[in-house]
């Protein structure tokens, strides 16, 4: 089984809408100019780098934005141009919500369980409903359609529907999911959550908790995970209130290794004890205390939103955002991780600033999917990274993306048309068929 990092290709409307309450980067950068072309190219460079380390790499497409379908469902009618013009005039906020390129953070696209861990030995994928944020909830339908197109072979892949209901089963995908495994032990799945609609728990006071316990439990059932090896830790309410809206802002695990901030989970010591029991001596972890790495620095520079990658020689490398290099506490912490006795041998710093300014680091930009060779061969779409695919995608970005985007540019009726033209061409490059509403 090999891990493939399915990175989200940044969409043509990448902008700073200030849309995500509780995500400090999003609210801080709201209204600033963005650089969609540069953002997409930064993402492609990250894919090149990770692939160059010998790690599996693939790509997921952006979504049509502004979402004319959503605007029509909200009562704006007429031609595409009339829909945009009316929304711009009467409900600028709705236009901003329906124009976000947030699908680029594919950690939130779905939760995935590899075939090795599931009772029916199929790979299970559930698109996240992203109920908590309107601009993200509108991603689920297209994500479902894209995943069905890529993982079409039902004998090997189970692509479930997004979880139903209102906020009760609010699900943010793999951003709250960690799979840990050690030699001689079956994998353990952590499915974290921040609130419960029905249980009386102490939650955050300042910012919204996005994922519910009930959603995490439903994912474990759907994915047929071993109940003995599935844990449901609560996100620390103080962590959420400090800006850690997803678990992956303050914790990241890979294979036998977990690194976390002490404010990642409500009961981190208890969780680490249980993990040691279930995974044995091969399990290693490193906890940053508030004294070593204040949570505000972790939220600003994202050391835990690194990709921890297993290299072909079995060692691990961390791909961290450059902001960590520039933040002394974060840099020192990552240096300690490399120095201590654990599988991590190196840290690489990458520039994904365009994404970071909206609260998305390297780990947010990728969905981890573990595939056997047969499963990989069963994927017919042209989504696996290669230098040739890189060249096609980079040329496609240069042809279709605007260089700069200001808030008022979202009101330009031509933008929707440009995006549809670009995405239509992209589905050809990626051999996805018709996955978008405007293609049907
Ligand atoms: O959902 N930002 C995303 C960032 C998601 C990060 N993902 C993970 N941690 N896995 C969010 O808050 C900002 C959009 C804007 O304000 O324009 C945004 O949606």
Short mmCIF file of C-alpha atoms and ligand atoms in Angstrom, two decimals:
data_model
loop_
_atom_site.label_atom_id
_atom_site.label_comp_id
_atom_site.label_asym_id
_atom_site.label_seq_id
_atom_site.Cartn_x
_atom_site.Cartn_y
_atom_site.Cartn_z
CA UNK A 1 0.00 0.00 0.00
CA UNK A 2 1.33 3.43 -0.90
CA UNK A 3 0.19 6.85 0.29
CA UNK A 4 -0.85 9.29 -2.43
CA UNK A 5 -1.23 12.95 -1.58
CA UNK A 6 -4.13 14.27 -3.63
CA UNK A 7 -3.51 18.02 -3.68
CA UNK A 8 -6.24 20.48 -4.51
CA UNK A 9 -5.43 22.56 -7.55
CA UNK A 10 -6.08 26.18 -6.52
CA UNK A 11 -9.11 27.54 -8.38
CA UNK A 12 -9.21 30.62 -10.65
CA UNK A 13 -11.24 32.68 -8.12
CA UNK A 14 -8.74 32.29 -5.25
CA UNK A 15 -9.44 35.35 -3.08
CA UNK A 16 -9.45 36.59 0.48
CA UNK A 17 -13.12 36.80 1.35
CA UNK A 18 -12.74 36.91 5.15
CA UNK A 19 -15.31 34.13 5.32
CA UNK A 20 -14.18 31.73 8.06
CA UNK A 21 -14.95 32.84 11.61
CA UNK A 22 -12.48 31.14 13.95
CA UNK A 23 -9.83 30.88 11.22
CA UNK A 24 -7.63 33.86 12.10
CA UNK A 25 -5.71 33.97 8.81
CA UNK A 26 -8.99 34.15 6.87
CA UNK A 27 -10.42 36.98 8.96
CA UNK A 28 -7.09 38.87 9.07
CA UNK A 29 -6.50 38.82 5.30
CA UNK A 30 -10.14 39.39 4.28
CA UNK A 31 -10.38 42.11 1.63
CA UNK A 32 -6.72 42.02 0.57
CA UNK A 33 -5.68 41.47 -3.04
CA UNK A 34 -4.93 37.86 -3.97
CA UNK A 35 -2.83 36.33 -6.74
CA UNK A 36 -4.68 33.33 -8.21
CA UNK A 37 -2.06 32.46 -10.82
CA UNK A 38 0.77 32.56 -8.30
CA UNK A 39 -1.32 30.58 -5.81
CA UNK A 40 -1.96 27.79 -8.31
CA UNK A 41 1.69 27.69 -9.36
CA UNK A 42 2.81 27.55 -5.70
CA UNK A 43 0.53 24.55 -5.27
CA UNK A 44 1.98 22.85 -8.33
CA UNK A 45 5.52 23.47 -7.03
CA UNK A 46 4.59 21.74 -3.78
CA UNK A 47 3.36 18.74 -5.76
CA UNK A 48 6.63 18.67 -7.70
CA UNK A 49 8.61 18.81 -4.45
CA UNK A 50 6.67 16.05 -2.70
CA UNK A 51 6.80 13.83 -5.77
CA UNK A 52 10.55 14.50 -5.96
CA UNK A 53 10.92 13.08 -2.44
CA UNK A 54 9.63 9.78 -3.82
CA UNK A 55 6.16 10.15 -2.27
CA UNK A 56 2.91 9.38 -4.15
CA UNK A 57 1.32 12.53 -5.54
CA UNK A 58 -1.94 13.21 -7.37
CA UNK A 59 -4.30 16.10 -7.98
CA UNK A 60 -7.95 16.99 -7.41
CA UNK A 61 -9.66 19.67 -9.53
CA UNK A 62 -11.13 23.00 -8.38
CA UNK A 63 -14.87 23.71 -8.44
CA UNK A 64 -16.96 26.09 -10.54
CA UNK A 65 -17.03 29.49 -8.86
CA UNK A 66 -18.93 31.66 -8.55
CA UNK A 67 -21.44 28.87 -8.09
CA UNK A 68 -24.26 29.95 -10.38
CA UNK A 69 -26.16 26.87 -9.32
CA UNK A 70 -26.15 28.02 -5.67
CA UNK A 71 -27.08 31.60 -6.59
CA UNK A 72 -30.02 30.29 -8.65
CA UNK A 73 -31.15 28.10 -5.73
CA UNK A 74 -31.13 31.29 -3.65
CA UNK A 75 -33.49 33.05 -6.05
CA UNK A 76 -31.26 34.92 -8.48
CA UNK A 77 -32.58 34.23 -11.96
CA UNK A 78 -31.99 35.05 -15.60
CA UNK A 79 -28.90 34.54 -17.74
CA UNK A 80 -25.57 33.76 -16.05
CA UNK A 81 -24.60 37.42 -16.45
CA UNK A 82 -27.90 38.62 -14.94
CA UNK A 83 -27.51 36.28 -11.96
CA UNK A 84 -24.06 37.71 -11.16
CA UNK A 85 -25.08 41.33 -11.73
CA UNK A 86 -28.13 41.01 -9.49
CA UNK A 87 -26.23 39.18 -6.75
CA UNK A 88 -23.48 41.83 -6.90
CA UNK A 89 -26.06 44.58 -6.53
CA UNK A 90 -28.37 43.04 -3.94
CA UNK A 91 -26.29 40.57 -1.94
CA UNK A 92 -22.56 41.13 -2.34
CA UNK A 93 -21.92 38.86 0.66
CA UNK A 94 -23.67 35.93 -1.06
CA UNK A 95 -21.60 36.49 -4.17
CA UNK A 96 -18.45 36.39 -2.04
CA UNK A 97 -19.59 33.15 -0.33
CA UNK A 98 -20.36 31.48 -3.64
CA UNK A 99 -17.08 32.60 -5.23
CA UNK A 100 -14.61 31.08 -2.75
CA UNK A 101 -11.96 28.73 -4.12
CA UNK A 102 -11.90 26.92 -0.74
CA UNK A 103 -12.16 23.48 -2.37
CA UNK A 104 -8.37 23.79 -2.79
CA UNK A 105 -8.02 22.56 0.83
CA UNK A 106 -8.66 18.95 -0.03
CA UNK A 107 -7.89 17.74 3.49
CA UNK A 108 -11.50 18.83 3.96
CA UNK A 109 -12.78 17.12 0.82
CA UNK A 110 -13.38 13.74 2.43
CA UNK A 111 -12.42 11.19 5.05
CA UNK A 112 -10.74 8.08 3.71
CA UNK A 113 -10.06 4.59 5.08
CA UNK A 114 -7.65 2.32 3.19
CA UNK A 115 -8.84 -1.12 2.13
CA UNK A 116 -6.37 -2.74 4.57
CA UNK A 117 -8.35 -1.32 7.53
CA UNK A 118 -11.96 -1.90 6.47
CA UNK A 119 -14.14 -4.98 7.06
CA UNK A 120 -15.09 -5.40 3.39
CA UNK A 121 -11.51 -4.67 2.22
CA UNK A 122 -12.62 -1.85 -0.04
CA UNK A 123 -11.22 1.67 0.10
CA UNK A 124 -13.89 3.88 1.69
CA UNK A 125 -14.32 7.59 1.00
CA UNK A 126 -16.96 9.92 2.42
CA UNK A 127 -17.10 13.46 1.01
CA UNK A 128 -17.29 15.97 3.87
CA UNK A 129 -20.56 17.89 4.11
CA UNK A 130 -18.69 20.93 5.55
CA UNK A 131 -21.98 22.04 7.13
CA UNK A 132 -20.47 24.61 9.46
CA UNK A 133 -19.40 27.16 6.83
CA UNK A 134 -21.78 28.05 4.01
CA UNK A 135 -19.03 28.74 1.46
CA UNK A 136 -17.65 25.26 2.11
CA UNK A 137 -20.94 23.35 2.42
CA UNK A 138 -21.55 24.02 -1.27
CA UNK A 139 -18.45 21.94 -2.12
CA UNK A 140 -19.87 18.57 -1.06
CA UNK A 141 -22.00 17.82 -4.11
CA UNK A 142 -19.22 18.41 -6.64
CA UNK A 143 -16.64 16.66 -4.45
CA UNK A 144 -18.93 13.63 -4.43
CA UNK A 145 -19.20 13.72 -8.20
CA UNK A 146 -15.41 14.10 -8.65
CA UNK A 147 -14.61 11.25 -6.25
CA UNK A 148 -17.15 9.01 -7.97
CA UNK A 149 -15.49 9.75 -11.31
CA UNK A 150 -11.99 8.97 -10.01
CA UNK A 151 -12.84 6.01 -7.79
CA UNK A 152 -15.40 4.53 -10.14
CA UNK A 153 -14.63 0.83 -9.64
CA UNK A 154 -17.26 -0.22 -7.09
CA UNK A 155 -15.67 -3.60 -6.51
CA UNK A 156 -12.67 -1.82 -5.00
CA UNK A 157 -13.91 1.61 -3.91
CA UNK A 158 -16.90 2.66 -1.78
CA UNK A 159 -17.67 6.35 -2.33
CA UNK A 160 -20.38 7.22 0.20
CA UNK A 161 -22.73 10.19 0.04
CA UNK A 162 -21.91 13.15 2.31
CA UNK A 163 -23.43 12.72 5.81
CA UNK A 164 -27.05 13.91 5.94
CA UNK A 165 -28.84 16.47 8.03
CA UNK A 166 -28.33 19.96 9.29
CA UNK A 167 -25.44 20.74 11.57
CA UNK A 168 -25.94 17.59 13.62
CA UNK A 169 -23.55 15.54 11.50
CA UNK A 170 -21.25 18.41 10.56
CA UNK A 171 -18.17 16.81 9.05
CA UNK A 172 -14.91 18.51 8.03
CA UNK A 173 -13.23 15.51 6.44
CA UNK A 174 -9.67 14.36 7.02
CA UNK A 175 -8.68 17.60 8.78
CA UNK A 176 -9.89 15.85 11.94
CA UNK A 177 -8.74 12.35 11.02
CA UNK A 178 -5.39 10.68 11.73
CA UNK A 179 -4.35 7.14 10.88
CA UNK A 180 -1.50 5.70 12.92
CA UNK A 181 0.15 2.31 12.45
CA UNK A 182 3.20 0.47 13.80
CA UNK A 183 4.89 -2.76 12.67
CA UNK A 184 3.03 -5.80 13.97
CA UNK A 185 -0.10 -3.80 14.91
CA UNK A 186 -3.21 -2.95 12.92
CA UNK A 187 -3.87 0.74 12.26
CA UNK A 188 -5.61 2.97 14.78
CA UNK A 189 -7.90 5.74 13.54
CA UNK A 190 -8.38 8.99 15.45
CA UNK A 191 -11.59 10.76 14.50
CA UNK A 192 -11.62 14.02 16.43
CA UNK A 193 -14.55 16.37 16.99
CA UNK A 194 -15.34 19.66 18.70
CA UNK A 195 -19.02 19.59 19.62
CA UNK A 196 -22.08 17.42 20.02
CA UNK A 197 -25.68 18.38 19.29
CA UNK A 198 -27.03 15.91 21.84
CA UNK A 199 -24.40 15.37 24.53
CA UNK A 200 -23.61 17.83 27.25
CA UNK A 201 -19.95 18.66 26.74
CA UNK A 202 -17.76 21.66 27.46
CA UNK A 203 -17.09 23.25 24.08
CA UNK A 204 -15.32 26.41 22.89
CA UNK A 205 -16.77 29.79 23.92
CA UNK A 206 -15.39 32.17 21.35
CA UNK A 207 -15.21 30.34 18.02
CA UNK A 208 -17.40 27.64 16.46
CA UNK A 209 -16.48 23.98 16.75
CA UNK A 210 -17.00 22.58 13.27
CA UNK A 211 -17.09 18.79 13.59
CA UNK A 212 -19.55 16.83 15.71
CA UNK A 213 -18.86 13.63 17.64
CA UNK A 214 -21.86 12.08 15.92
CA UNK A 215 -20.35 12.77 12.47
CA UNK A 216 -17.07 11.11 13.47
CA UNK A 217 -18.97 8.08 14.78
CA UNK A 218 -20.98 7.82 11.56
CA UNK A 219 -17.77 7.88 9.49
CA UNK A 220 -16.32 5.03 11.56
CA UNK A 221 -19.49 2.97 10.93
CA UNK A 222 -19.64 3.75 7.22
CA UNK A 223 -15.97 2.91 6.75
CA UNK A 224 -16.37 -0.37 8.65
CA UNK A 225 -13.46 0.38 10.96
CA UNK A 226 -12.62 -1.93 13.87
CA UNK A 227 -14.35 -0.36 16.91
CA UNK A 228 -11.48 -1.58 19.09
CA UNK A 229 -9.05 0.50 17.06
CA UNK A 230 -11.06 3.66 16.52
CA UNK A 231 -10.76 6.55 18.96
CA UNK A 232 -12.87 9.70 19.21
CA UNK A 233 -10.78 12.33 21.00
CA UNK A 234 -12.32 15.72 21.64
CA UNK A 235 -10.51 18.76 20.23
CA UNK A 236 -9.37 21.00 23.08
CA UNK A 237 -11.95 23.81 23.42
CA UNK A 238 -9.16 26.27 24.28
CA UNK A 239 -7.32 25.20 21.12
CA UNK A 240 -10.40 25.98 19.03
CA UNK A 241 -10.83 29.29 20.82
CA UNK A 242 -7.20 30.10 19.98
CA UNK A 243 -7.81 29.59 16.24
CA UNK A 244 -7.28 25.83 15.82
CA UNK A 245 -10.53 25.33 13.93
CA UNK A 246 -9.40 21.91 12.66
CA UNK A 247 -7.33 19.26 14.46
CA UNK A 248 -4.67 19.49 11.75
CA UNK A 249 -3.84 23.04 12.83
CA UNK A 250 -2.39 21.65 16.09
CA UNK A 251 -1.61 17.95 15.47
CA UNK A 252 -0.29 15.76 12.67
CA UNK A 253 0.38 12.05 12.55
CA UNK A 254 1.97 9.70 10.07
CA UNK A 255 2.62 5.98 10.43
CA UNK A 256 4.12 5.42 13.86
CA UNK A 257 4.60 9.11 14.67
CA UNK A 258 2.35 11.82 16.10
CA UNK A 259 3.29 15.41 16.87
CA UNK A 260 0.87 17.60 18.70
CA UNK A 261 0.39 20.75 20.69
CA UNK A 262 -0.84 20.29 24.25
CA UNK A 263 -4.00 22.19 23.28
CA UNK A 264 -4.82 19.83 20.39
CA UNK A 265 -6.96 17.39 22.38
CA UNK A 266 -9.01 17.85 25.55
CA UNK A 267 -7.21 14.90 27.17
CA UNK A 268 -3.87 14.58 25.34
CA UNK A 269 -2.11 12.53 28.08
CA UNK A 270 -4.98 10.01 28.17
CA UNK A 271 -5.00 9.75 24.39
CA UNK A 272 -1.23 9.17 24.23
CA UNK A 273 -1.50 6.40 26.87
CA UNK A 274 -4.22 4.65 24.86
CA UNK A 275 -2.19 4.96 21.66
CA UNK A 276 0.83 3.44 23.36
CA UNK A 277 -1.33 0.52 24.56
CA UNK A 278 -2.77 -0.10 21.12
CA UNK A 279 0.32 0.54 18.99
CA UNK A 280 3.08 -0.72 21.27
CA UNK A 281 6.65 0.50 21.68
CA UNK A 282 6.97 1.40 17.99
CA UNK A 283 4.72 4.43 18.54
CA UNK A 284 6.49 7.76 19.15
CA UNK A 285 5.04 11.19 19.83
CA UNK A 286 6.23 14.71 20.58
CA UNK A 287 4.12 17.23 22.42
CA UNK A 288 4.76 20.97 22.29
CA UNK A 289 3.81 22.74 25.49
CA UNK A 290 2.42 26.24 25.60
CA UNK A 291 5.72 27.35 27.14
CA UNK A 292 7.78 25.92 24.29
CA UNK A 293 5.47 26.92 21.44
CA UNK A 294 2.59 29.24 22.31
CA UNK A 295 -0.57 28.15 20.52
CA UNK A 296 -0.84 31.61 18.95
CA UNK A 297 2.53 31.01 17.22
CA UNK A 298 1.35 27.55 16.12
CA UNK A 299 -1.81 29.06 14.64
CA UNK A 300 0.15 31.81 12.91
CA UNK A 301 2.96 29.67 11.45
CA UNK A 302 1.35 26.19 11.16
CA UNK A 303 4.18 23.75 12.15
CA UNK A 304 1.50 21.09 12.78
CA UNK A 305 -0.04 21.72 9.39
CA UNK A 306 3.08 20.22 7.89
CA UNK A 307 3.04 17.12 5.77
CA UNK A 308 4.85 14.33 7.58
CA UNK A 309 5.90 12.01 4.79
CA UNK A 310 7.36 8.51 4.79
CA UNK A 311 10.25 8.40 2.32
CA UNK A 312 11.20 5.38 0.20
CA UNK A 313 14.02 4.52 2.69
CA UNK A 314 11.49 4.32 5.55
CA UNK A 315 12.60 7.56 7.25
CA UNK A 316 10.27 10.55 7.47
CA UNK A 317 10.53 14.14 6.30
CA UNK A 318 8.45 17.16 7.27
CA UNK A 319 7.25 19.63 4.65
CA UNK A 320 6.48 22.79 6.59
CA UNK A 321 5.36 26.26 5.50
CA UNK A 322 8.12 28.94 5.33
CA UNK A 323 6.24 30.84 8.02
CA UNK A 324 7.67 28.27 10.50
CA UNK A 325 11.20 29.18 9.51
CA UNK A 326 10.36 32.80 10.24
CA UNK A 327 8.77 32.10 13.64
CA UNK A 328 11.45 31.25 16.16
CA UNK A 329 9.35 29.10 18.50
CA UNK A 330 8.01 27.02 15.61
CA UNK A 331 11.42 26.63 13.99
CA UNK A 332 13.01 25.55 17.27
CA UNK A 333 10.23 23.04 17.88
CA UNK A 334 10.70 21.49 14.43
CA UNK A 335 14.47 21.39 15.02
CA UNK A 336 13.81 19.49 18.26
CA UNK A 337 11.59 17.03 16.37
CA UNK A 338 14.46 16.27 13.96
CA UNK A 339 17.02 16.01 16.78
CA UNK A 340 15.04 13.63 18.99
CA UNK A 341 14.72 9.89 18.66
CA UNK A 342 11.86 9.41 16.19
CA UNK A 343 11.54 8.62 12.46
CA UNK A 344 11.71 12.29 11.31
CA UNK A 345 15.07 13.06 9.70
CA UNK A 346 14.58 16.41 7.96
CA UNK A 347 12.44 19.50 7.64
CA UNK A 348 11.87 21.24 4.31
CA UNK A 349 10.30 24.69 4.20
CA UNK A 350 8.01 25.54 1.28
CA UNK A 351 6.29 28.73 0.16
CA UNK A 352 2.51 28.31 0.01
CA UNK A 353 1.81 31.82 1.29
CA UNK A 354 -1.17 32.46 -0.96
CA UNK A 355 -2.93 29.52 0.70
CA UNK A 356 -1.54 30.22 4.18
CA UNK A 357 -3.12 33.70 4.12
CA UNK A 358 -6.49 31.94 4.11
CA UNK A 359 -5.50 29.49 6.86
CA UNK A 360 -4.42 26.58 4.65
CA UNK A 361 -0.93 25.09 5.05
CA UNK A 362 0.73 22.17 3.25
CA UNK A 363 -1.39 19.57 5.10
CA UNK A 364 -4.67 21.37 4.29
CA UNK A 365 -3.82 21.28 0.61
CA UNK A 366 -3.73 17.51 0.43
CA UNK A 367 -5.97 14.51 0.96
CA UNK A 368 -4.10 11.32 1.85
CA UNK A 369 -5.31 8.25 0.00
CA UNK A 370 -3.60 4.91 0.47
CA UNK A 371 -3.73 2.67 -2.60
CA UNK A 372 -2.49 -0.80 -3.43
CA UNK A 373 -0.97 -1.27 -6.86
CA UNK A 374 -4.18 -2.88 -8.12
CA UNK A 375 -6.26 -0.02 -6.75
CA UNK A 376 -4.01 2.53 -8.38
CA UNK A 377 -4.32 0.68 -11.68
CA UNK A 378 -8.13 0.75 -11.30
CA UNK A 379 -8.07 4.58 -11.32
CA UNK A 380 -8.45 5.54 -14.97
CA UNK A 381 -8.45 9.33 -14.61
CA UNK A 382 -5.22 11.19 -15.42
CA UNK A 383 -4.79 12.49 -11.86
CA UNK A 384 -1.43 11.02 -10.84
CA UNK A 385 1.41 13.50 -10.83
CA UNK A 386 4.09 13.35 -13.51
CA UNK A 387 6.36 16.03 -14.98
CA UNK A 388 4.19 15.91 -18.12
CA UNK A 389 1.00 16.51 -16.13
CA UNK A 390 2.78 19.33 -14.29
CA UNK A 391 3.61 21.02 -17.59
CA UNK A 392 0.03 20.69 -18.88
CA UNK A 393 -1.41 22.06 -15.65
CA UNK A 394 1.08 24.94 -15.42
CA UNK A 395 0.33 25.91 -19.05
CA UNK A 396 -3.39 25.64 -18.31
CA UNK A 397 -3.02 27.94 -15.26
CA UNK A 398 -1.00 30.50 -17.25
CA UNK A 399 -3.61 30.50 -19.99
CA UNK A 400 -6.70 30.89 -17.81
CA UNK A 401 -5.86 32.48 -14.46
CA UNK A 402 -5.91 36.14 -13.60
CA UNK A 403 -2.81 37.49 -12.02
CA UNK A 404 -4.49 39.65 -9.38
CA UNK A 405 -7.92 39.52 -7.80
CA UNK A 406 -9.56 42.29 -5.78
CA UNK A 407 -12.88 41.94 -3.96
CA UNK A 408 -14.67 43.93 -6.69
CA UNK A 409 -13.43 41.54 -9.41
CA UNK A 410 -15.84 38.91 -8.09
CA UNK A 411 -18.64 41.17 -9.39
CA UNK A 412 -17.38 40.84 -12.96
CA UNK A 413 -19.86 38.65 -14.89
CA UNK A 414 -16.99 37.56 -17.17
CA UNK A 415 -15.24 35.74 -14.30
CA UNK A 416 -17.82 32.93 -14.13
CA UNK A 417 -17.54 32.40 -17.90
CA UNK A 418 -13.71 32.32 -17.69
CA UNK A 419 -13.85 29.76 -14.90
CA UNK A 420 -16.27 27.50 -16.77
CA UNK A 421 -14.08 27.60 -19.89
CA UNK A 422 -11.01 26.75 -17.81
CA UNK A 423 -12.65 23.92 -15.85
CA UNK A 424 -14.19 22.42 -18.97
CA UNK A 425 -10.72 22.19 -20.47
CA UNK A 426 -9.33 20.80 -17.21
CA UNK A 427 -11.74 17.86 -17.12
CA UNK A 428 -10.29 16.97 -20.51
CA UNK A 429 -6.69 17.11 -19.24
CA UNK A 430 -7.56 15.02 -16.17
CA UNK A 431 -9.85 12.69 -18.14
CA UNK A 432 -12.65 13.04 -15.62
CA UNK A 433 -15.67 13.18 -17.89
CA UNK A 434 -18.47 15.61 -17.01
CA UNK A 435 -18.25 16.18 -13.26
CA UNK A 436 -19.51 19.78 -13.00
CA UNK A 437 -23.13 20.97 -12.92
CA UNK A 438 -22.53 23.33 -15.88
CA UNK A 439 -21.32 20.41 -18.00
CA UNK A 440 -24.57 18.48 -17.64
O1 LIG B 1 -12.22 26.16 5.96
N1 LIG B 1 -10.27 28.81 4.69
C1 LIG B 1 -10.42 27.38 4.97
C2 LIG B 1 -9.09 26.80 5.39
C3 LIG B 1 -9.15 25.31 5.50
C4 LIG B 1 -7.92 24.73 6.08
N2 LIG B 1 -8.01 23.33 6.10
C5 LIG B 1 -7.52 22.52 7.06
N3 LIG B 1 -7.13 23.00 8.22
N4 LIG B 1 -7.50 21.27 6.84
C6 LIG B 1 -11.48 27.15 6.04
O2 LIG B 1 -11.56 27.94 6.98
C7 LIG B 1 -11.04 30.97 3.92
C8 LIG B 1 -11.79 31.51 2.74
C9 LIG B 1 -11.85 33.01 2.72
O3 LIG B 1 -11.94 33.64 3.79
O4 LIG B 1 -11.81 33.56 1.61
C10 LIG B 1 -11.25 29.47 4.11
O5 LIG B 1 -12.28 28.97 3.75
#
